[in-house]
């Protein structure tokens, strides 16, 4: 079967499928609601690596106080976007798409691990990739928080 002969074909298909579905998001701007407060107004904070400890002691939107929106890993992905991508909106959307592709790959690995055939796992993963409930997690930059949760949960289940 093609899955066994070509080790990288399935991950490449998933990545291509996710890019095909969500590549349009690369042309999206920010919503200027959460993104404005969480990303655009905080570029100097996000680009300064000395602020990383503060990300683990304060919440996402208010770096000098604690509120219920404590998301240090989400903030670290914004740091990645700010430093590596220069705060570019296209790069931020690309990060979200890559994270979604990682989640799709982990879904595939999970279904294989629980005993599904590679073919069934493949199609279930494609369904996961395309499911409409995942659009905001991929197309809306702060929505990547849902994708990050999925990645951590799926990785814990697969390992």
JSON list of C-alpha atoms in Angstrom, two decimals:
[
{"chain": "A", "resi": 1, "resn": "UNK", "atom": "CA", "xyz": [0.00, 0.00, 0.00]},
{"chain": "A", "resi": 2, "resn": "UNK", "atom": "CA", "xyz": [1.18, 3.53, -0.71]},
{"chain": "A", "resi": 3, "resn": "UNK", "atom": "CA", "xyz": [1.11, 4.41, 3.02]},
{"chain": "A", "resi": 4, "resn": "UNK", "atom": "CA", "xyz": [3.74, 1.79, 3.76]},
{"chain": "A", "resi": 5, "resn": "UNK", "atom": "CA", "xyz": [5.95, 2.34, 0.73]},
{"chain": "A", "resi": 6, "resn": "UNK", "atom": "CA", "xyz": [6.27, 6.10, 0.95]},
{"chain": "A", "resi": 7, "resn": "UNK", "atom": "CA", "xyz": [6.69, 7.25, 4.52]},
{"chain": "A", "resi": 8, "resn": "UNK", "atom": "CA", "xyz": [6.29, 10.96, 3.86]},
{"chain": "A", "resi": 9, "resn": "UNK", "atom": "CA", "xyz": [3.38, 10.84, 1.42]},
{"chain": "A", "resi": 10, "resn": "UNK", "atom": "CA", "xyz": [0.65, 11.05, 4.07]},
{"chain": "A", "resi": 11, "resn": "UNK", "atom": "CA", "xyz": [2.15, 14.02, 5.95]},
{"chain": "A", "resi": 12, "resn": "UNK", "atom": "CA", "xyz": [2.68, 15.80, 2.62]},
{"chain": "A", "resi": 13, "resn": "UNK", "atom": "CA", "xyz": [-0.92, 15.14, 1.58]},
{"chain": "A", "resi": 14, "resn": "UNK", "atom": "CA", "xyz": [-2.18, 16.49, 4.91]},
{"chain": "A", "resi": 15, "resn": "UNK", "atom": "CA", "xyz": [-0.01, 19.58, 4.68]},
{"chain": "A", "resi": 16, "resn": "UNK", "atom": "CA", "xyz": [-1.11, 20.18, 1.10]},
{"chain": "A", "resi": 17, "resn": "UNK", "atom": "CA", "xyz": [-4.77, 19.64, 2.01]},
{"chain": "A", "resi": 18, "resn": "UNK", "atom": "CA", "xyz": [-4.58, 22.06, 4.93]},
{"chain": "A", "resi": 19, "resn": "UNK", "atom": "CA", "xyz": [-2.83, 24.65, 2.75]},
{"chain": "A", "resi": 20, "resn": "UNK", "atom": "CA", "xyz": [-5.48, 24.19, 0.07]},
{"chain": "A", "resi": 21, "resn": "UNK", "atom": "CA", "xyz": [-8.28, 24.66, 2.60]},
{"chain": "A", "resi": 22, "resn": "UNK", "atom": "CA", "xyz": [-6.80, 27.47, 4.66]},
{"chain": "A", "resi": 23, "resn": "UNK", "atom": "CA", "xyz": [-4.26, 29.10, 2.34]},
{"chain": "A", "resi": 24, "resn": "UNK", "atom": "CA", "xyz": [-6.72, 31.89, 1.66]},
{"chain": "A", "resi": 25, "resn": "UNK", "atom": "CA", "xyz": [-6.24, 32.97, 5.29]},
{"chain": "A", "resi": 26, "resn": "UNK", "atom": "CA", "xyz": [-2.75, 34.15, 4.33]},
{"chain": "A", "resi": 27, "resn": "UNK", "atom": "CA", "xyz": [-4.42, 37.12, 2.64]},
{"chain": "A", "resi": 28, "resn": "UNK", "atom": "CA", "xyz": [-6.48, 38.00, 5.70]},
{"chain": "A", "resi": 29, "resn": "UNK", "atom": "CA", "xyz": [-5.69, 40.96, 7.87]},
{"chain": "A", "resi": 30, "resn": "UNK", "atom": "CA", "xyz": [-6.40, 41.23, 11.55]},
{"chain": "A", "resi": 31, "resn": "UNK", "atom": "CA", "xyz": [-9.90, 41.62, 12.89]},
{"chain": "A", "resi": 32, "resn": "UNK", "atom": "CA", "xyz": [-8.77, 44.66, 14.92]},
{"chain": "A", "resi": 33, "resn": "UNK", "atom": "CA", "xyz": [-10.52, 43.44, 18.01]},
{"chain": "A", "resi": 34, "resn": "UNK", "atom": "CA", "xyz": [-8.49, 40.85, 19.84]},
{"chain": "A", "resi": 35, "resn": "UNK", "atom": "CA", "xyz": [-5.57, 41.03, 17.43]},
{"chain": "A", "resi": 36, "resn": "UNK", "atom": "CA", "xyz": [-5.20, 44.74, 18.02]},
{"chain": "A", "resi": 37, "resn": "UNK", "atom": "CA", "xyz": [-5.00, 44.33, 21.79]},
{"chain": "A", "resi": 38, "resn": "UNK", "atom": "CA", "xyz": [-3.11, 41.04, 21.83]},
{"chain": "A", "resi": 39, "resn": "UNK", "atom": "CA", "xyz": [-0.71, 41.52, 18.92]},
{"chain": "A", "resi": 40, "resn": "UNK", "atom": "CA", "xyz": [-0.45, 44.84, 17.09]},
{"chain": "A", "resi": 41, "resn": "UNK", "atom": "CA", "xyz": [-0.31, 47.10, 20.15]},
{"chain": "A", "resi": 42, "resn": "UNK", "atom": "CA", "xyz": [2.17, 44.77, 21.87]},
{"chain": "A", "resi": 43, "resn": "UNK", "atom": "CA", "xyz": [4.83, 44.25, 19.21]},
{"chain": "A", "resi": 44, "resn": "UNK", "atom": "CA", "xyz": [7.61, 45.83, 21.29]},
{"chain": "A", "resi": 45, "resn": "UNK", "atom": "CA", "xyz": [6.64, 43.64, 24.26]},
{"chain": "A", "resi": 46, "resn": "UNK", "atom": "CA", "xyz": [6.45, 40.50, 22.11]},
{"chain": "A", "resi": 47, "resn": "UNK", "atom": "CA", "xyz": [9.78, 41.13, 20.37]},
{"chain": "A", "resi": 48, "resn": "UNK", "atom": "CA", "xyz": [11.67, 41.46, 23.65]},
{"chain": "A", "resi": 49, "resn": "UNK", "atom": "CA", "xyz": [12.73, 37.98, 24.81]},
{"chain": "A", "resi": 50, "resn": "UNK", "atom": "CA", "xyz": [13.31, 39.35, 28.31]},
{"chain": "A", "resi": 51, "resn": "UNK", "atom": "CA", "xyz": [9.52, 39.47, 28.66]},
{"chain": "A", "resi": 52, "resn": "UNK", "atom": "CA", "xyz": [9.08, 35.70, 28.40]},
{"chain": "A", "resi": 53, "resn": "UNK", "atom": "CA", "xyz": [9.01, 35.16, 32.20]},
{"chain": "A", "resi": 54, "resn": "UNK", "atom": "CA", "xyz": [6.24, 37.78, 32.44]},
{"chain": "A", "resi": 55, "resn": "UNK", "atom": "CA", "xyz": [4.17, 35.71, 30.02]},
{"chain": "A", "resi": 56, "resn": "UNK", "atom": "CA", "xyz": [4.03, 32.96, 32.63]},
{"chain": "A", "resi": 57, "resn": "UNK", "atom": "CA", "xyz": [3.03, 35.28, 35.46]},
{"chain": "A", "resi": 58, "resn": "UNK", "atom": "CA", "xyz": [0.47, 37.49, 33.72]},
{"chain": "A", "resi": 59, "resn": "UNK", "atom": "CA", "xyz": [-2.29, 36.99, 31.22]},
{"chain": "A", "resi": 60, "resn": "UNK", "atom": "CA", "xyz": [-2.32, 37.52, 27.47]},
{"chain": "A", "resi": 61, "resn": "UNK", "atom": "CA", "xyz": [-3.86, 40.95, 27.22]},
{"chain": "A", "resi": 62, "resn": "UNK", "atom": "CA", "xyz": [-2.76, 42.65, 30.41]},
{"chain": "A", "resi": 63, "resn": "UNK", "atom": "CA", "xyz": [0.97, 42.09, 30.98]},
{"chain": "A", "resi": 64, "resn": "UNK", "atom": "CA", "xyz": [1.00, 43.97, 34.28]},
{"chain": "A", "resi": 65, "resn": "UNK", "atom": "CA", "xyz": [-1.91, 42.27, 36.02]},
{"chain": "A", "resi": 66, "resn": "UNK", "atom": "CA", "xyz": [-3.66, 38.94, 36.27]},
{"chain": "A", "resi": 67, "resn": "UNK", "atom": "CA", "xyz": [-7.02, 38.24, 34.63]},
{"chain": "A", "resi": 68, "resn": "UNK", "atom": "CA", "xyz": [-8.85, 35.08, 33.62]},
{"chain": "A", "resi": 69, "resn": "UNK", "atom": "CA", "xyz": [-7.23, 34.95, 30.15]},
{"chain": "A", "resi": 70, "resn": "UNK", "atom": "CA", "xyz": [-3.98, 33.25, 31.13]},
{"chain": "A", "resi": 71, "resn": "UNK", "atom": "CA", "xyz": [-2.50, 31.75, 27.93]},
{"chain": "A", "resi": 72, "resn": "UNK", "atom": "CA", "xyz": [1.32, 31.72, 28.09]},
{"chain": "A", "resi": 73, "resn": "UNK", "atom": "CA", "xyz": [1.82, 29.26, 25.22]},
{"chain": "A", "resi": 74, "resn": "UNK", "atom": "CA", "xyz": [-0.47, 31.30, 22.99]},
{"chain": "A", "resi": 75, "resn": "UNK", "atom": "CA", "xyz": [1.54, 34.39, 23.86]},
{"chain": "A", "resi": 76, "resn": "UNK", "atom": "CA", "xyz": [4.76, 32.51, 23.04]},
{"chain": "A", "resi": 77, "resn": "UNK", "atom": "CA", "xyz": [3.39, 31.82, 19.56]},
{"chain": "A", "resi": 78, "resn": "UNK", "atom": "CA", "xyz": [2.80, 35.56, 19.21]},
{"chain": "A", "resi": 79, "resn": "UNK", "atom": "CA", "xyz": [6.45, 36.04, 20.22]},
{"chain": "A", "resi": 80, "resn": "UNK", "atom": "CA", "xyz": [7.43, 33.60, 17.46]},
{"chain": "A", "resi": 81, "resn": "UNK", "atom": "CA", "xyz": [5.37, 35.61, 14.97]},
{"chain": "A", "resi": 82, "resn": "UNK", "atom": "CA", "xyz": [6.83, 38.91, 16.17]},
{"chain": "A", "resi": 83, "resn": "UNK", "atom": "CA", "xyz": [10.47, 37.81, 16.15]},
{"chain": "A", "resi": 84, "resn": "UNK", "atom": "CA", "xyz": [10.70, 35.34, 13.26]},
{"chain": "A", "resi": 85, "resn": "UNK", "atom": "CA", "xyz": [7.93, 36.84, 11.14]},
{"chain": "A", "resi": 86, "resn": "UNK", "atom": "CA", "xyz": [8.59, 40.46, 12.04]},
{"chain": "A", "resi": 87, "resn": "UNK", "atom": "CA", "xyz": [4.99, 40.93, 13.16]},
{"chain": "A", "resi": 88, "resn": "UNK", "atom": "CA", "xyz": [3.79, 40.25, 9.61]},
{"chain": "A", "resi": 89, "resn": "UNK", "atom": "CA", "xyz": [0.11, 39.25, 9.36]},
{"chain": "A", "resi": 90, "resn": "UNK", "atom": "CA", "xyz": [0.83, 36.71, 6.62]},
{"chain": "A", "resi": 91, "resn": "UNK", "atom": "CA", "xyz": [3.39, 35.01, 8.84]},
{"chain": "A", "resi": 92, "resn": "UNK", "atom": "CA", "xyz": [0.95, 34.96, 11.76]},
{"chain": "A", "resi": 93, "resn": "UNK", "atom": "CA", "xyz": [-1.67, 33.24, 9.61]},
{"chain": "A", "resi": 94, "resn": "UNK", "atom": "CA", "xyz": [0.96, 30.83, 8.29]},
{"chain": "A", "resi": 95, "resn": "UNK", "atom": "CA", "xyz": [1.84, 29.87, 11.87]},
{"chain": "A", "resi": 96, "resn": "UNK", "atom": "CA", "xyz": [-1.82, 29.07, 12.53]},
{"chain": "A", "resi": 97, "resn": "UNK", "atom": "CA", "xyz": [-2.03, 26.95, 9.39]},
{"chain": "A", "resi": 98, "resn": "UNK", "atom": "CA", "xyz": [1.15, 25.04, 10.28]},
{"chain": "A", "resi": 99, "resn": "UNK", "atom": "CA", "xyz": [-0.19, 24.40, 13.78]},
{"chain": "A", "resi": 100, "resn": "UNK", "atom": "CA", "xyz": [-3.42, 23.05, 12.29]},
{"chain": "A", "resi": 101, "resn": "UNK", "atom": "CA", "xyz": [-1.44, 20.74, 10.00]},
{"chain": "A", "resi": 102, "resn": "UNK", "atom": "CA", "xyz": [0.46, 19.44, 13.05]},
{"chain": "A", "resi": 103, "resn": "UNK", "atom": "CA", "xyz": [-2.86, 18.75, 14.79]},
{"chain": "A", "resi": 104, "resn": "UNK", "atom": "CA", "xyz": [-4.09, 16.85, 11.71]},
{"chain": "A", "resi": 105, "resn": "UNK", "atom": "CA", "xyz": [-0.93, 14.72, 11.70]},
{"chain": "A", "resi": 106, "resn": "UNK", "atom": "CA", "xyz": [-1.42, 13.97, 15.39]},
{"chain": "A", "resi": 107, "resn": "UNK", "atom": "CA", "xyz": [-5.04, 12.93, 14.79]},
{"chain": "A", "resi": 108, "resn": "UNK", "atom": "CA", "xyz": [-3.78, 10.52, 12.14]},
{"chain": "A", "resi": 109, "resn": "UNK", "atom": "CA", "xyz": [-1.18, 9.09, 14.52]},
{"chain": "A", "resi": 110, "resn": "UNK", "atom": "CA", "xyz": [-3.77, 8.77, 17.30]},
{"chain": "A", "resi": 111, "resn": "UNK", "atom": "CA", "xyz": [-6.20, 6.79, 15.17]},
{"chain": "A", "resi": 112, "resn": "UNK", "atom": "CA", "xyz": [-3.42, 4.49, 14.04]},
{"chain": "A", "resi": 113, "resn": "UNK", "atom": "CA", "xyz": [-2.33, 4.05, 17.66]},
{"chain": "A", "resi": 114, "resn": "UNK", "atom": "CA", "xyz": [-5.83, 3.03, 18.77]},
{"chain": "A", "resi": 115, "resn": "UNK", "atom": "CA", "xyz": [-6.05, 0.39, 16.06]},
{"chain": "A", "resi": 116, "resn": "UNK", "atom": "CA", "xyz": [-7.69, 1.96, 13.02]},
{"chain": "A", "resi": 117, "resn": "UNK", "atom": "CA", "xyz": [-6.25, 1.02, 9.67]},
{"chain": "A", "resi": 118, "resn": "UNK", "atom": "CA", "xyz": [-4.00, 3.56, 8.03]},
{"chain": "A", "resi": 119, "resn": "UNK", "atom": "CA", "xyz": [-6.63, 4.18, 5.37]},
{"chain": "A", "resi": 120, "resn": "UNK", "atom": "CA", "xyz": [-9.44, 4.83, 7.86]},
{"chain": "A", "resi": 121, "resn": "UNK", "atom": "CA", "xyz": [-7.11, 6.99, 9.94]},
{"chain": "A", "resi": 122, "resn": "UNK", "atom": "CA", "xyz": [-6.24, 8.94, 6.82]},
{"chain": "A", "resi": 123, "resn": "UNK", "atom": "CA", "xyz": [-9.86, 9.74, 5.97]},
{"chain": "A", "resi": 124, "resn": "UNK", "atom": "CA", "xyz": [-10.81, 10.58, 9.56]},
{"chain": "A", "resi": 125, "resn": "UNK", "atom": "CA", "xyz": [-7.85, 12.98, 9.65]},
{"chain": "A", "resi": 126, "resn": "UNK", "atom": "CA", "xyz": [-8.96, 14.62, 6.41]},
{"chain": "A", "resi": 127, "resn": "UNK", "atom": "CA", "xyz": [-12.39, 15.10, 7.95]},
{"chain": "A", "resi": 128, "resn": "UNK", "atom": "CA", "xyz": [-10.77, 16.66, 11.02]},
{"chain": "A", "resi": 129, "resn": "UNK", "atom": "CA", "xyz": [-8.71, 18.95, 8.77]},
{"chain": "A", "resi": 130, "resn": "UNK", "atom": "CA", "xyz": [-11.74, 20.19, 6.88]},
{"chain": "A", "resi": 131, "resn": "UNK", "atom": "CA", "xyz": [-14.33, 20.29, 9.66]},
{"chain": "A", "resi": 132, "resn": "UNK", "atom": "CA", "xyz": [-16.05, 23.71, 9.77]},
{"chain": "A", "resi": 133, "resn": "UNK", "atom": "CA", "xyz": [-15.72, 23.87, 13.56]},
{"chain": "A", "resi": 134, "resn": "UNK", "atom": "CA", "xyz": [-11.99, 24.34, 13.05]},
{"chain": "A", "resi": 135, "resn": "UNK", "atom": "CA", "xyz": [-12.15, 27.38, 10.79]},
{"chain": "A", "resi": 136, "resn": "UNK", "atom": "CA", "xyz": [-11.87, 30.01, 13.54]},
{"chain": "A", "resi": 137, "resn": "UNK", "atom": "CA", "xyz": [-8.99, 28.10, 15.13]},
{"chain": "A", "resi": 138, "resn": "UNK", "atom": "CA", "xyz": [-7.05, 28.34, 11.87]},
{"chain": "A", "resi": 139, "resn": "UNK", "atom": "CA", "xyz": [-8.21, 31.52, 10.13]},
{"chain": "A", "resi": 140, "resn": "UNK", "atom": "CA", "xyz": [-8.41, 33.78, 13.20]},
{"chain": "A", "resi": 141, "resn": "UNK", "atom": "CA", "xyz": [-4.98, 34.26, 14.77]},
{"chain": "A", "resi": 142, "resn": "UNK", "atom": "CA", "xyz": [-6.02, 34.27, 18.47]},
{"chain": "A", "resi": 143, "resn": "UNK", "atom": "CA", "xyz": [-8.15, 31.22, 17.68]},
{"chain": "A", "resi": 144, "resn": "UNK", "atom": "CA", "xyz": [-4.96, 29.20, 17.43]},
{"chain": "A", "resi": 145, "resn": "UNK", "atom": "CA", "xyz": [-5.31, 28.72, 21.17]},
{"chain": "A", "resi": 146, "resn": "UNK", "atom": "CA", "xyz": [-7.80, 25.92, 20.38]},
{"chain": "A", "resi": 147, "resn": "UNK", "atom": "CA", "xyz": [-5.30, 24.34, 18.00]},
{"chain": "A", "resi": 148, "resn": "UNK", "atom": "CA", "xyz": [-2.58, 24.50, 20.66]},
{"chain": "A", "resi": 149, "resn": "UNK", "atom": "CA", "xyz": [-4.84, 22.71, 23.14]},
{"chain": "A", "resi": 150, "resn": "UNK", "atom": "CA", "xyz": [-5.56, 20.04, 20.51]},
{"chain": "A", "resi": 151, "resn": "UNK", "atom": "CA", "xyz": [-1.85, 19.60, 19.82]},
{"chain": "A", "resi": 152, "resn": "UNK", "atom": "CA", "xyz": [-0.98, 19.13, 23.48]},
{"chain": "A", "resi": 153, "resn": "UNK", "atom": "CA", "xyz": [-3.87, 16.73, 24.14]},
{"chain": "A", "resi": 154, "resn": "UNK", "atom": "CA", "xyz": [-3.26, 14.69, 20.99]},
{"chain": "A", "resi": 155, "resn": "UNK", "atom": "CA", "xyz": [0.49, 14.53, 21.59]},
{"chain": "A", "resi": 156, "resn": "UNK", "atom": "CA", "xyz": [-0.15, 13.29, 25.14]},
{"chain": "A", "resi": 157, "resn": "UNK", "atom": "CA", "xyz": [-2.49, 10.59, 23.82]},
{"chain": "A", "resi": 158, "resn": "UNK", "atom": "CA", "xyz": [-0.11, 9.46, 21.08]},
{"chain": "A", "resi": 159, "resn": "UNK", "atom": "CA", "xyz": [2.99, 9.28, 23.25]}
]
